[in-house]
Amino acid sequence: MTPHLTAKKHTRVGILVNGVKSTSSGSGVTSTFVGLDSGHPLGLTLENVSLDVTAFTASYPNIGLYNSDITPSGNGVTTGSVTGSGSVPCCTFPSLPSL
């Protein structure tokens, strides 16, 4: 998430991503966690997240983590454990009928 700015600086906080599972992602995919600056960080919690590709770009986010296989690091990145519940969702796909 990259905040779009007008004349006023906006802060994106209180965002919860709960129950994400990715499989068979394309090559070159990444997750992006970007706040505006140290005074206007992105506020995000990743709960029950399992990504098949854990590459990322990050600057100035404050990220709470619970049962997540992605742990961003980098310029101005703050992470910490949070209390959560539940589990990563199970992904199953039905078989297609024979033709």
Short mmCIF file of C-alpha atoms in Angstrom, two decimals:
data_model
loop_
_atom_site.label_atom_id
_atom_site.label_comp_id
_atom_site.label_asym_id
_atom_site.label_seq_id
_atom_site.Cartn_x
_atom_site.Cartn_y
_atom_site.Cartn_z
CA MET A 1 0.00 0.00 0.00
CA THR A 2 1.48 3.34 -1.02
CA PRO A 3 -0.34 6.38 0.34
CA HIS A 4 -1.28 8.98 -2.26
CA LEU A 5 -0.72 12.49 -1.02
CA THR A 6 -2.42 15.79 -1.50
CA ALA A 7 -1.47 18.98 0.33
CA LYS A 8 -1.99 17.17 3.65
CA LYS A 9 0.17 14.24 4.79
CA HIS A 10 -1.95 11.14 5.38
CA THR A 11 -1.17 8.20 7.60
CA ARG A 12 -2.53 4.70 6.98
CA VAL A 13 -2.90 2.92 10.33
CA GLY A 14 -5.08 0.23 11.85
CA ILE A 15 -4.92 -2.03 8.80
CA LEU A 16 -5.46 -5.74 9.56
CA VAL A 17 -4.65 -8.45 7.03
CA ASN A 18 -6.03 -11.68 8.50
CA GLY A 19 -6.19 -15.06 6.77
CA VAL A 20 -4.13 -14.92 3.59
CA LYS A 21 -2.59 -17.87 1.78
CA SER A 22 -0.90 -17.66 -1.60
CA THR A 23 0.04 -20.56 -3.84
CA SER A 24 1.58 -20.77 -7.29
CA SER A 25 2.48 -17.07 -7.45
CA GLY A 26 4.10 -15.80 -10.63
CA SER A 27 7.78 -15.08 -10.87
CA GLY A 28 9.00 -11.72 -9.64
CA VAL A 29 6.09 -11.02 -7.28
CA THR A 30 6.74 -9.06 -4.09
CA SER A 31 4.80 -7.62 -1.18
CA THR A 32 5.12 -3.87 -0.62
CA PHE A 33 4.89 -2.20 2.79
CA VAL A 34 5.52 1.55 2.46
CA GLY A 35 4.79 4.39 4.83
CA LEU A 36 5.37 8.03 3.96
CA ASP A 37 8.23 8.72 6.40
CA SER A 38 9.19 8.10 10.04
CA GLY A 39 6.53 10.56 11.21
CA HIS A 40 3.83 8.99 9.02
CA PRO A 41 4.42 5.23 9.02
CA LEU A 42 2.13 2.58 7.61
CA GLY A 43 0.36 0.81 10.52
CA LEU A 44 -0.33 -2.82 9.66
CA THR A 45 -0.97 -6.18 11.33
CA LEU A 46 -0.30 -9.43 9.46
CA GLU A 47 -2.25 -12.25 11.11
CA ASN A 48 -2.43 -15.83 9.80
CA VAL A 49 -0.47 -15.08 6.63
CA SER A 50 1.30 -17.73 4.54
CA LEU A 51 2.87 -16.62 1.28
CA ASP A 52 4.62 -18.91 -1.17
CA VAL A 53 6.87 -15.99 -2.15
CA THR A 54 8.06 -13.88 0.79
CA ALA A 55 10.06 -11.26 -1.14
CA PHE A 56 9.17 -7.71 -0.12
CA THR A 57 9.93 -4.01 -0.37
CA ALA A 58 9.53 -2.07 2.85
CA SER A 59 10.13 1.40 4.23
CA TYR A 60 8.56 3.07 7.26
CA PRO A 61 5.93 0.54 8.29
CA ASN A 62 5.05 -0.46 11.86
CA ILE A 63 3.97 -4.10 11.50
CA GLY A 64 2.45 -6.39 14.11
CA LEU A 65 2.93 -10.09 13.38
CA TYR A 66 0.96 -13.18 14.43
CA ASN A 67 1.41 -16.52 12.66
CA SER A 68 2.98 -14.89 9.61
CA ASP A 69 5.77 -16.28 7.43
CA ILE A 70 6.74 -12.85 6.15
CA THR A 71 8.78 -10.56 8.41
CA PRO A 72 9.66 -7.31 6.64
CA SER A 73 12.87 -5.48 7.46
CA GLY A 74 14.59 -2.43 6.06
CA ASN A 75 14.65 1.35 6.28
CA GLY A 76 12.45 2.53 9.14
CA VAL A 77 10.75 -0.87 9.53
CA THR A 78 9.43 -1.79 12.98
CA THR A 79 7.97 -5.23 13.67
CA GLY A 80 6.71 -6.94 16.79
CA SER A 81 4.61 -9.84 17.93
CA VAL A 82 0.92 -9.28 18.61
CA THR A 83 -1.75 -11.47 20.17
CA GLY A 84 -3.99 -13.15 17.64
CA SER A 85 -6.10 -16.20 17.04
CA GLY A 86 -7.10 -18.54 14.26
CA SER A 87 -4.97 -20.11 11.56
CA VAL A 88 -3.93 -19.69 7.95
CA PRO A 89 -6.84 -20.64 5.66
CA CYS A 90 -6.64 -23.88 3.75
CA CYS A 91 -6.66 -23.53 -0.03
CA THR A 92 -8.18 -26.35 -2.00
CA PHE A 93 -9.46 -26.32 -5.52
CA PRO A 94 -12.04 -28.75 -6.89
CA SER A 95 -11.02 -31.10 -9.69
CA LEU A 96 -12.33 -30.25 -13.11
CA PRO A 97 -14.52 -32.89 -14.72
CA SER A 98 -13.02 -35.01 -17.47
CA LEU A 99 -13.87 -33.99 -21.01
#
